[in-house]
Every structure is written in structure tokens, then in C-alpha cells.
PDB file of C-alpha atoms and ligand atoms in Angstrom:
ATOM      1  CA  UNK M   1     295.725 320.369 105.978  1.00  0.00           C
ATOM      2  CA  UNK M   2     293.098 320.703 108.640  1.00  0.00           C
ATOM      3  CA  UNK M   3     293.961 322.006 112.130  1.00  0.00           C
ATOM      4  CA  UNK M   4     294.733 319.967 115.195  1.00  0.00           C
ATOM      5  CA  UNK M   5     291.838 318.169 116.806  1.00  0.00           C
ATOM      6  CA  UNK M   6     292.948 317.673 120.383  1.00  0.00           C
ATOM      7  CA  UNK M   7     293.135 320.343 123.030  1.00  0.00           C
ATOM      8  CA  UNK M   8     295.116 319.023 125.974  1.00  0.00           C
ATOM      9  CA  UNK M   9     293.406 321.227 128.584  1.00  0.00           C
ATOM     10  CA  UNK M  10     289.954 320.205 127.323  1.00  0.00           C
ATOM     11  CA  UNK M  11     291.001 316.571 127.298  1.00  0.00           C
ATOM     12  CA  UNK M  12     292.226 316.794 130.869  1.00  0.00           C
ATOM     13  CA  UNK M  13     289.079 318.566 132.036  1.00  0.00           C
ATOM     14  CA  UNK M  14     286.794 315.900 130.525  1.00  0.00           C
ATOM     15  CA  UNK M  15     288.721 312.988 132.055  1.00  0.00           C
ATOM     16  CA  UNK M  16     287.128 311.592 135.200  1.00  0.00           C
ATOM     17  CA  UNK M  17     290.315 309.722 136.098  1.00  0.00           C
ATOM     18  CA  UNK M  18     292.889 312.276 137.152  1.00  0.00           C
ATOM     19  CA  UNK M  19     295.867 309.914 137.253  1.00  0.00           C
ATOM     20  CA  UNK M  20     296.129 309.801 133.461  1.00  0.00           C
ATOM     21  CA  UNK M  21     299.472 311.019 132.189  1.00  0.00           C
ATOM     22  CA  UNK M  22     298.792 312.580 128.766  1.00  0.00           C
ATOM     23  CA  UNK M  23     301.535 312.830 126.149  1.00  0.00           C
ATOM     24  CA  UNK M  24     300.268 314.603 123.034  1.00  0.00           C
ATOM     25  CA  UNK M  25     302.340 314.565 119.827  1.00  0.00           C
ATOM     26  CA  UNK M  26     301.915 316.302 116.460  1.00  0.00           C
ATOM     27  CA  UNK M  27     303.043 313.191 114.661  1.00  0.00           C
ATOM     28  CA  UNK M  28     304.332 309.745 115.560  1.00  0.00           C
ATOM     29  CA  UNK M  29     305.088 306.661 113.567  1.00  0.00           C
ATOM     30  CA  UNK M  30     302.584 304.788 115.724  1.00  0.00           C
ATOM     31  CA  UNK M  31     301.182 305.569 119.173  1.00  0.00           C
ATOM     32  CA  UNK M  32     301.346 301.838 119.978  1.00  0.00           C
ATOM     33  CA  UNK M  33     305.037 301.769 119.117  1.00  0.00           C
ATOM     34  CA  UNK M  34     305.796 304.777 121.348  1.00  0.00           C
ATOM     35  CA  UNK M  35     303.613 303.402 124.146  1.00  0.00           C
ATOM     36  CA  UNK M  36     305.478 300.081 124.034  1.00  0.00           C
ATOM     37  CA  UNK M  37     308.833 301.829 124.164  1.00  0.00           C
ATOM     38  CA  UNK M  38     307.699 303.871 127.155  1.00  0.00           C
ATOM     39  CA  UNK M  39     306.220 300.798 128.858  1.00  0.00           C
ATOM     40  CA  UNK M  40     309.571 299.035 128.347  1.00  0.00           C
ATOM     41  CA  UNK M  41     311.227 302.009 130.073  1.00  0.00           C
ATOM     42  CA  UNK M  42     308.928 301.690 133.074  1.00  0.00           C
ATOM     43  CA  UNK M  43     305.900 303.895 132.273  1.00  0.00           C
ATOM     44  CA  UNK M  44     303.032 303.418 134.702  1.00  0.00           C
ATOM     45  CA  UNK M  45     299.511 302.284 133.969  1.00  0.00           C
ATOM     46  CA  UNK M  46     297.522 305.293 132.769  1.00  0.00           C
ATOM     47  CA  UNK M  47     300.075 306.746 130.355  1.00  0.00           C
ATOM     48  CA  UNK M  48     298.072 307.996 127.371  1.00  0.00           C
ATOM     49  CA  UNK M  49     299.913 308.604 124.113  1.00  0.00           C
ATOM     50  CA  UNK M  50     297.957 310.692 121.613  1.00  0.00           C
ATOM     51  CA  UNK M  51     299.071 311.727 118.115  1.00  0.00           C
ATOM     52  CA  UNK M  52     297.408 314.092 115.662  1.00  0.00           C
ATOM     53  CA  UNK M  53     298.915 312.050 112.824  1.00  0.00           C
ATOM     54  CA  UNK M  54     300.627 308.672 112.451  1.00  0.00           C
ATOM     55  CA  UNK M  55     303.085 307.989 109.656  1.00  0.00           C
ATOM     56  CA  UNK M  56     302.908 304.230 110.139  1.00  0.00           C
ATOM     57  CA  UNK M  57     299.725 303.473 112.093  1.00  0.00           C
ATOM     58  CA  UNK M  58     299.475 299.775 112.770  1.00  0.00           C
ATOM     59  CA  UNK M  59     296.441 297.553 112.318  1.00  0.00           C
ATOM     60  CA  UNK M  60     295.737 293.948 113.195  1.00  0.00           C
ATOM     61  CA  UNK M  61     297.190 291.085 111.161  1.00  0.00           C
ATOM     62  CA  UNK M  62     300.152 293.207 110.043  1.00  0.00           C
ATOM     63  CA  UNK M  63     297.956 295.719 108.238  1.00  0.00           C
ATOM     64  CA  UNK M  64     298.364 299.476 108.425  1.00  0.00           C
ATOM     65  CA  UNK M  65     295.873 301.975 109.835  1.00  0.00           C
ATOM     66  CA  UNK M  66     295.376 305.100 107.724  1.00  0.00           C
ATOM     67  CA  UNK M  67     295.986 308.004 110.115  1.00  0.00           C
ATOM     68  CA  UNK M  68     295.878 311.406 108.398  1.00  0.00           C
ATOM     69  CA  UNK M  69     296.121 314.652 110.338  1.00  0.00           C
ATOM     70  CA  UNK M  70     292.970 316.556 111.213  1.00  0.00           C
ATOM     71  CA  UNK M  71     290.365 313.836 110.687  1.00  0.00           C
ATOM     72  CA  UNK M  72     290.923 311.093 113.261  1.00  0.00           C
ATOM     73  CA  UNK M  73     291.805 310.162 116.813  1.00  0.00           C
ATOM     74  CA  UNK M  74     294.886 307.975 117.303  1.00  0.00           C
ATOM     75  CA  UNK M  75     295.813 307.063 120.846  1.00  0.00           C
ATOM     76  CA  UNK M  76     297.215 304.322 123.050  1.00  0.00           C
ATOM     77  CA  UNK M  77     296.735 303.674 126.749  1.00  0.00           C
ATOM     78  CA  UNK M  78     299.391 301.810 128.726  1.00  0.00           C
ATOM     79  CA  UNK M  79     297.967 299.173 131.107  1.00  0.00           C
ATOM     80  CA  UNK M  80     299.649 297.006 133.701  1.00  0.00           C
ATOM     81  CA  UNK M  81     296.927 294.436 134.401  1.00  0.00           C
ATOM     82  CA  UNK M  82     297.016 292.742 137.784  1.00  0.00           C
ATOM     83  CA  UNK M  83     294.728 289.942 136.574  1.00  0.00           C
ATOM     84  CA  UNK M  84     295.879 286.767 134.850  1.00  0.00           C
ATOM     85  CA  UNK M  85     297.201 286.811 131.303  1.00  0.00           C
ATOM     86  CA  UNK M  86     294.274 284.561 130.297  1.00  0.00           C
ATOM     87  CA  UNK M  87     291.871 287.392 131.074  1.00  0.00           C
ATOM     88  CA  UNK M  88     293.662 289.838 128.815  1.00  0.00           C
ATOM     89  CA  UNK M  89     291.383 288.636 125.989  1.00  0.00           C
ATOM     90  CA  UNK M  90     288.727 290.786 127.695  1.00  0.00           C
ATOM     91  CA  UNK M  91     290.521 294.072 127.115  1.00  0.00           C
ATOM     92  CA  UNK M  92     289.718 294.603 123.429  1.00  0.00           C
ATOM     93  CA  UNK M  93     286.006 293.703 123.722  1.00  0.00           C
ATOM     94  CA  UNK M  94     285.741 296.027 126.741  1.00  0.00           C
ATOM     95  CA  UNK M  95     287.384 298.756 124.665  1.00  0.00           C
ATOM     96  CA  UNK M  96     284.945 298.106 121.803  1.00  0.00           C
ATOM     97  CA  UNK M  97     281.999 298.563 124.181  1.00  0.00           C
ATOM     98  CA  UNK M  98     283.632 301.683 125.660  1.00  0.00           C
ATOM     99  CA  UNK M  99     284.052 303.241 122.197  1.00  0.00           C
ATOM    100  CA  UNK M 100     280.433 302.451 121.268  1.00  0.00           C
ATOM    101  CA  UNK M 101     279.118 303.917 124.518  1.00  0.00           C
ATOM    102  CA  UNK M 102     281.274 307.025 124.248  1.00  0.00           C
ATOM    103  CA  UNK M 103     280.158 307.644 120.655  1.00  0.00           C
ATOM    104  CA  UNK M 104     276.561 307.319 121.822  1.00  0.00           C
ATOM    105  CA  UNK M 105     277.108 309.653 124.810  1.00  0.00           C
ATOM    106  CA  UNK M 106     278.967 312.350 122.899  1.00  0.00           C
ATOM    107  CA  UNK M 107     277.446 312.199 119.408  1.00  0.00           C
ATOM    108  CA  UNK M 108     274.171 310.346 119.976  1.00  0.00           C
ATOM    109  CA  UNK M 109     275.118 307.797 117.284  1.00  0.00           C
ATOM    110  CA  UNK M 110     274.498 304.038 117.415  1.00  0.00           C
ATOM    111  CA  UNK M 111     277.450 301.947 116.309  1.00  0.00           C
ATOM    112  CA  UNK M 112     277.873 298.210 115.838  1.00  0.00           C
ATOM    113  CA  UNK M 113     280.718 295.925 116.831  1.00  0.00           C
ATOM    114  CA  UNK M 114     282.099 293.555 114.243  1.00  0.00           C
ATOM    115  CA  UNK M 115     283.654 290.587 116.008  1.00  0.00           C
ATOM    116  CA  UNK M 116     286.160 290.851 117.466  1.00  0.00           C
ATOM    117  CA  UNK M 117     286.840 294.535 117.758  1.00  0.00           C
ATOM    118  CA  UNK M 118     286.007 296.747 114.805  1.00  0.00           C
ATOM    119  CA  UNK M 119     283.410 299.466 115.218  1.00  0.00           C
ATOM    120  CA  UNK M 120     281.036 300.143 112.361  1.00  0.00           C
ATOM    121  CA  UNK M 121     278.726 303.064 111.725  1.00  0.00           C
ATOM    122  CA  UNK M 122     276.243 303.097 108.851  1.00  0.00           C
ATOM    123  CA  UNK M 123     277.802 299.934 107.432  1.00  0.00           C
ATOM    124  CA  UNK M 124     281.352 301.349 107.358  1.00  0.00           C
ATOM    125  CA  UNK M 125     284.320 300.752 109.649  1.00  0.00           C
ATOM    126  CA  UNK M 126     284.982 303.861 111.732  1.00  0.00           C
ATOM    127  CA  UNK M 127     287.269 302.467 114.416  1.00  0.00           C
ATOM    128  CA  UNK M 128     289.917 299.811 114.876  1.00  0.00           C
ATOM    129  CA  UNK M 129     291.479 298.539 118.085  1.00  0.00           C
ATOM    130  CA  UNK M 130     294.914 296.969 118.437  1.00  0.00           C
ATOM    131  CA  UNK M 131     296.143 295.560 121.739  1.00  0.00           C
ATOM    132  CA  UNK M 132     299.774 294.554 121.992  1.00  0.00           C
ATOM    133  CA  UNK M 133     301.282 293.055 125.095  1.00  0.00           C
ATOM    134  CA  UNK M 134     304.310 291.557 126.756  1.00  0.00           C
ATOM    135  CA  UNK M 135     304.067 288.573 129.037  1.00  0.00           C
ATOM    136  CA  UNK M 136     305.725 288.931 132.409  1.00  0.00           C
ATOM    137  CA  UNK M 137     308.826 286.749 132.862  1.00  0.00           C
ATOM    138  CA  UNK M 138     307.812 284.727 135.885  1.00  0.00           C
ATOM    139  CA  UNK M 139     304.037 284.640 136.394  1.00  0.00           C
ATOM    140  CA  UNK M 140     300.971 284.131 134.237  1.00  0.00           C
ATOM    141  CA  UNK M 141     300.560 287.913 134.061  1.00  0.00           C
ATOM    142  CA  UNK M 142     301.181 290.626 131.550  1.00  0.00           C
ATOM    143  CA  UNK M 143     304.120 292.931 132.104  1.00  0.00           C
ATOM    144  CA  UNK M 144     302.145 295.488 130.087  1.00  0.00           C
ATOM    145  CA  UNK M 145     299.364 295.805 127.556  1.00  0.00           C
ATOM    146  CA  UNK M 146     299.114 298.755 125.196  1.00  0.00           C
ATOM    147  CA  UNK M 147     295.575 299.448 124.060  1.00  0.00           C
ATOM    148  CA  UNK M 148     295.613 301.339 120.761  1.00  0.00           C
ATOM    149  CA  UNK M 149     292.472 302.863 119.294  1.00  0.00           C
ATOM    150  CA  UNK M 150     292.050 304.662 115.976  1.00  0.00           C
ATOM    151  CA  UNK M 151     288.812 306.441 115.052  1.00  0.00           C
ATOM    152  CA  UNK M 152     287.830 308.141 111.810  1.00  0.00           C
ATOM    153  CA  UNK M 153     285.924 311.207 112.969  1.00  0.00           C
ATOM    154  CA  UNK M 154     285.669 312.871 109.555  1.00  0.00           C
ATOM    155  CA  UNK M 155     286.140 311.745 105.986  1.00  0.00           C
ATOM    156  CA  UNK M 156     289.625 312.842 104.864  1.00  0.00           C
ATOM    157  CA  UNK M 157     289.639 315.726 102.362  1.00  0.00           C
ATOM    158  CA  UNK M 158     291.011 313.510  99.589  1.00  0.00           C
ATOM    159  CA  UNK M 159     288.780 310.579 100.558  1.00  0.00           C
ATOM    160  CA  UNK M 160     290.081 307.302 101.985  1.00  0.00           C
ATOM    161  CA  UNK M 161     292.769 305.501  99.932  1.00  0.00           C
ATOM    162  CA  UNK M 162     291.484 303.112  97.241  1.00  0.00           C
ATOM    163  CA  UNK M 163     292.345 299.962  99.226  1.00  0.00           C
ATOM    164  CA  UNK M 164     290.005 300.898 102.068  1.00  0.00           C
ATOM    165  CA  UNK M 165     287.469 303.268 100.542  1.00  0.00           C
ATOM    166  CA  UNK M 166     284.760 300.606 100.247  1.00  0.00           C
ATOM    167  CA  UNK M 167     284.996 299.664 103.906  1.00  0.00           C
ATOM    168  CA  UNK M 168     286.198 302.776 105.777  1.00  0.00           C
ATOM    169  CA  UNK M 169     283.791 305.450 106.932  1.00  0.00           C
ATOM    170  CA  UNK M 170     283.651 308.373 109.338  1.00  0.00           C
ATOM    171  CA  UNK M 171     281.437 309.267 112.263  1.00  0.00           C
ATOM    172  CA  UNK M 172     280.321 312.664 111.038  1.00  0.00           C
ATOM    173  CA  UNK M 173     281.093 315.468 108.644  1.00  0.00           C
ATOM    174  CA  UNK M 174     279.916 318.317 110.825  1.00  0.00           C
ATOM    175  CA  UNK M 175     283.400 319.722 111.191  1.00  0.00           C
ATOM    176  CA  UNK M 176     282.275 322.953 112.799  1.00  0.00           C
ATOM    177  CA  UNK M 177     281.533 321.098 116.047  1.00  0.00           C
ATOM    178  CA  UNK M 178     284.609 320.422 118.149  1.00  0.00           C
ATOM    179  CA  UNK M 179     284.060 317.170 119.992  1.00  0.00           C
ATOM    180  CA  UNK M 180     287.364 315.324 119.528  1.00  0.00           C
ATOM    181  CA  UNK M 181     288.829 315.955 123.002  1.00  0.00           C
ATOM    182  CA  UNK M 182     285.507 315.153 124.628  1.00  0.00           C
ATOM    183  CA  UNK M 183     285.101 311.897 122.718  1.00  0.00           C
ATOM    184  CA  UNK M 184     288.643 310.783 123.519  1.00  0.00           C
ATOM    185  CA  UNK M 185     288.135 311.527 127.229  1.00  0.00           C
ATOM    186  CA  UNK M 186     284.775 309.766 127.241  1.00  0.00           C
ATOM    187  CA  UNK M 187     286.296 306.628 125.676  1.00  0.00           C
ATOM    188  CA  UNK M 188     288.965 306.560 128.385  1.00  0.00           C
ATOM    189  CA  UNK M 189     286.328 307.189 131.095  1.00  0.00           C
ATOM    190  CA  UNK M 190     284.075 304.399 129.814  1.00  0.00           C
ATOM    191  CA  UNK M 191     286.969 302.001 129.335  1.00  0.00           C
ATOM    192  CA  UNK M 192     288.530 302.551 132.766  1.00  0.00           C
ATOM    193  CA  UNK M 193     285.125 302.096 134.381  1.00  0.00           C
ATOM    194  CA  UNK M 194     284.825 298.649 132.745  1.00  0.00           C
ATOM    195  CA  UNK M 195     288.489 297.877 133.368  1.00  0.00           C
ATOM    196  CA  UNK M 196     288.088 298.239 137.144  1.00  0.00           C
ATOM    197  CA  UNK M 197     286.022 295.041 137.270  1.00  0.00           C
ATOM    198  CA  UNK M 198     286.866 293.627 133.879  1.00  0.00           C
ATOM    199  CA  UNK M 199     286.943 289.983 134.960  1.00  0.00           C
ATOM    200  CA  UNK M 200     283.208 290.204 135.830  1.00  0.00           C
ATOM    201  CA  UNK M 201     282.592 290.632 132.071  1.00  0.00           C
ATOM    202  CA  UNK M 202     279.599 292.838 132.920  1.00  0.00           C
ATOM    203  CA  UNK M 203     279.810 294.340 129.428  1.00  0.00           C
ATOM    204  CA  UNK M 204     279.014 291.058 127.617  1.00  0.00           C
ATOM    205  CA  UNK M 205     275.339 291.937 127.114  1.00  0.00           C
ATOM    206  CA  UNK M 206     276.196 295.342 125.723  1.00  0.00           C
ATOM    207  CA  UNK M 207     278.758 293.767 123.428  1.00  0.00           C
ATOM    208  CA  UNK M 208     276.236 291.283 122.083  1.00  0.00           C
ATOM    209  CA  UNK M 209     273.528 293.912 121.695  1.00  0.00           C
ATOM    210  CA  UNK M 210     275.836 295.717 119.312  1.00  0.00           C
ATOM    211  CA  UNK M 211     277.202 292.610 117.581  1.00  0.00           C
ATOM    212  CA  UNK M 212     276.961 292.845 113.794  1.00  0.00           C
ATOM    213  CA  UNK M 213     275.802 290.016 111.544  1.00  0.00           C
ATOM    214  CA  UNK M 214     273.707 288.286 114.228  1.00  0.00           C
ATOM    215  CA  UNK M 215     271.537 285.599 112.619  1.00  0.00           C
ATOM    216  CA  UNK M 216     273.543 285.748 109.384  1.00  0.00           C
ATOM    217  CA  UNK M 217     274.777 282.635 107.588  1.00  0.00           C
ATOM    218  CA  UNK M 218     278.544 282.326 107.587  1.00  0.00           C
ATOM    219  CA  UNK M 219     281.074 279.842 106.287  1.00  0.00           C
ATOM    220  CA  UNK M 220     283.835 278.611 108.554  1.00  0.00           C
ATOM    221  CA  UNK M 221     286.523 275.979 108.327  1.00  0.00           C
ATOM    222  CA  UNK M 222     286.527 272.901 110.526  1.00  0.00           C
ATOM    223  CA  UNK M 223     289.559 270.648 110.116  1.00  0.00           C
ATOM    224  CA  UNK M 224     289.989 272.122 106.654  1.00  0.00           C
ATOM    225  CA  UNK M 225     286.409 271.415 105.622  1.00  0.00           C
ATOM    226  CA  UNK M 226     284.094 274.299 104.787  1.00  0.00           C
ATOM    227  CA  UNK M 227     280.933 274.367 106.930  1.00  0.00           C
ATOM    228  CA  UNK M 228     278.024 276.760 107.156  1.00  0.00           C
ATOM    229  CA  UNK M 229     276.315 278.075 110.275  1.00  0.00           C
ATOM    230  CA  UNK M 230     274.460 281.047 111.700  1.00  0.00           C
ATOM    231  CA  UNK M 231     275.976 283.626 114.068  1.00  0.00           C
ATOM    232  CA  UNK M 232     274.260 283.539 117.473  1.00  0.00           C
ATOM    233  CA  UNK M 233     276.396 285.785 119.701  1.00  0.00           C
ATOM    234  CA  UNK M 234     279.670 285.679 121.628  1.00  0.00           C
ATOM    235  CA  UNK M 235     280.262 283.816 124.879  1.00  0.00           C
ATOM    236  CA  UNK M 236     281.924 285.224 128.015  1.00  0.00           C
ATOM    237  CA  UNK M 237     285.399 284.706 126.513  1.00  0.00           C
ATOM    238  CA  UNK M 238     284.259 286.499 123.346  1.00  0.00           C
ATOM    239  CA  UNK M 239     284.322 283.385 121.220  1.00  0.00           C
ATOM    240  CA  UNK M 240     281.818 283.613 118.386  1.00  0.00           C
ATOM    241  CA  UNK M 241     278.953 281.121 118.848  1.00  0.00           C
ATOM    242  CA  UNK M 242     277.635 279.675 115.615  1.00  0.00           C
ATOM    243  CA  UNK M 243     274.567 277.501 115.214  1.00  0.00           C
ATOM    244  CA  UNK M 244     275.682 274.600 113.066  1.00  0.00           C
ATOM    245  CA  UNK M 245     273.637 272.903 110.323  1.00  0.00           C
ATOM    246  CA  UNK M 246     272.813 269.975 112.649  1.00  0.00           C
ATOM    247  CA  UNK M 247     271.526 272.293 115.412  1.00  0.00           C
ATOM    248  CA  UNK M 248     274.709 272.185 117.521  1.00  0.00           C
ATOM    249  CA  UNK M 249     276.813 275.120 118.657  1.00  0.00           C
ATOM    250  CA  UNK M 250     280.336 275.760 117.419  1.00  0.00           C
ATOM    251  CA  UNK M 251     282.595 278.277 119.143  1.00  0.00           C
ATOM    252  CA  UNK M 252     285.194 280.142 117.146  1.00  0.00           C
ATOM    253  CA  UNK M 253     287.978 281.867 119.008  1.00  0.00           C
ATOM    254  CA  UNK M 254     289.917 283.188 116.082  1.00  0.00           C
ATOM    255  CA  UNK M 255     290.423 282.558 112.437  1.00  0.00           C
ATOM    256  CA  UNK M 256     288.223 283.681 109.691  1.00  0.00           C
ATOM    257  CA  UNK M 257     284.630 283.249 108.718  1.00  0.00           C
ATOM    258  CA  UNK M 258     283.127 284.293 105.436  1.00  0.00           C
ATOM    259  CA  UNK M 259     279.697 285.320 104.254  1.00  0.00           C
ATOM    260  CA  UNK M 260     279.012 283.950 100.785  1.00  0.00           C
ATOM    261  CA  UNK M 261     282.133 284.561  98.752  1.00  0.00           C
ATOM    262  CA  UNK M 262     283.079 287.720 100.665  1.00  0.00           C
ATOM    263  CA  UNK M 263     285.520 287.768 103.516  1.00  0.00           C
ATOM    264  CA  UNK M 264     283.378 288.974 106.363  1.00  0.00           C
ATOM    265  CA  UNK M 265     285.243 288.693 109.601  1.00  0.00           C
ATOM    266  CA  UNK M 266     288.854 288.356 110.511  1.00  0.00           C
TER     267      UNK M 266
HETATM  268  C1  LIG H   1     292.720 297.484 113.031  1.00  0.00           C
HETATM  269  O1  LIG H   1     291.708 298.013 112.559  1.00  0.00           O
HETATM  270  O2  LIG H   1     293.253 296.507 112.500  1.00  0.00           O
HETATM  271  C2  LIG H   1     293.300 298.065 114.292  1.00  0.00           C
HETATM  272  C3  LIG H   1     293.719 299.499 114.075  1.00  0.00           C
HETATM  273  C4  LIG H   1     294.297 300.154 115.303  1.00  0.00           C
HETATM  274  C5  LIG H   1     294.778 301.551 115.013  1.00  0.00           C
HETATM  275  C6  LIG H   1     295.230 302.286 116.228  1.00  0.00           C
HETATM  276  S1  LIG H   1     295.523 303.989 115.887  1.00  0.00           S
HETATM  277  C7  LIG H   1     296.281 304.189 117.420  1.00  0.00           C
HETATM  278  C8  LIG H   1     297.103 302.945 117.702  1.00  0.00           C
HETATM  279  N1  LIG H   1     298.428 303.065 117.136  1.00  0.00           N
HETATM  280  C9  LIG H   1     298.636 302.237 116.139  1.00  0.00           C
HETATM  281  O3  LIG H   1     299.682 302.165 115.459  1.00  0.00           O
HETATM  282  N2  LIG H   1     297.544 301.478 115.945  1.00  0.00           N
HETATM  283  C10 LIG H   1     296.503 301.786 116.897  1.00  0.00           C
END
């Protein structure tokens, strides 16, 4: 097994926001799970749960997130948004932009965002984001949101498992350079900067600049009927805008589109 990647003192020194409460673990089932438990017990905004390894890392749509020790970053930030629950759809796109910017700042690499919130590098998925939240009992607000981010820094020694090896990739293989703590801190710095004024959606342009598959033909379902259109960009609520065959614009807020016979976006 490779050594630990995160140095808590380094992480703290790179963080611009000093009110982050870091809890670093050797191994957890899932940093999102622990963050939710701690949020339920009253943890404040700014609690950052980091694990060197996850035994049951969670992905979107009930999938798992492969989280071996020594090759990736797995962390979750607890948020207590004071804006309306309707605006919580902005958190994952803001996080996607923050990850892309941090990767650029720290490693000089250009990444792309696959709608809604996967980060790709060199055609392979290197990062996934999973937000989980609890609605507050009596207002249109969130009691808490946990923002979970997983990043493949290096290719695991025994490669990625068969189920994901065609899609999963890593940011680099220069393992002699220790940048993990710096990258994690930079992601938090970039995210919290956007989060301060998140409802302005000032990061929309940056999101769209990095949007993958722009101009590509995709299939989508409308009332059960398969249609074809071309990806334009996303709007300010991060709905995917598609140019339809008759020149109109269709907005997709969730669901699935496909390119040819391949599942392209979920
Ligand atoms: C996806 O690609 O579907 C989202 C993956 C999110 C993975 C991260 S790793 C840290 C945090 N804890 C989890 O259990 N999941 C998220």
C-alpha cells in the first residue's frame, strides 16, 4: 500500500479560511455518511471530513465510488446554507468549477465538466461530486448540505476495477511530487469563495467554458419519444440547453441523454 497523502498541518496552512474544522481519518465507510451523522449531531458549517480510504464510498444514483488508500482524495464539507432550498442546485456546479480551477492552479492541468458534475481529464473521469442534504422542518431552507468530493490523483497500483477502467482516469502519475494537501485546500478555498455569493451564479461562464460535449448530437426522451438535438450550454439553473431539430431550445434538468447508442450523460 502507498503512504498517506494528506498532511493535516500542510492542509491547514494552505487553507485561506481559518474557520474550517478538519477531521482526518485513516479510513471511513464514507466521508458523506460521517459528515451527515455529525451534521445531525449539530456540527457547524465548515466541518471538513477527510479520509485516506473509504470502504464504501458513495456515488450518485446509488453507485459506489472506488476509494483506495494512497491514490485519491475523499472529503466532505458540511454546509448550512442560509439561502433558499431552491438555490441548493447551485452547490454542485459551483463545486465542479472550484475543482477545475484548483486543478489548474495547483497542477496546471485543464479539465472539463461533464454535466452535471463529473470532472474529466484527458477523456477520463477523475472526479465525482455527491451532495446530500436535509430539508429544514419549517422553512424552504436546508438544515444541512454535505458536499462530498472524490478525486483520483494517481492510477491505483492494480489499476481501476474492470467495471470502471474504461471511464476512470487519474490526474497525474508523478507520485514523487506531494501536492495532495495543497490541492484539497485549494478546492476548499475556491469553493468557499464562490459559495459566499453563490446565488449570483458568477461561475456560470466558467462552467460553460469547461462543459464537455458542446455542439455534440445527443438523444433525449420527450414524453417517452426519442428525439435528437445538439448541446448548446447550461442555463443559470444548470439545466442543459439543447438545440432541437426544429431550431427550438429544450432544457433538460435531469434524466439521461445519450450519444449514439452509448449512454453519455446521467
Ligand atoms: C459520483 O461520481 O457519482 C459521485 C462520487 C462522489 C464521491 C465522493 S468521495 C467523498 C464523498 N464521500 C462519499 O461517500 N462520496 C463522496
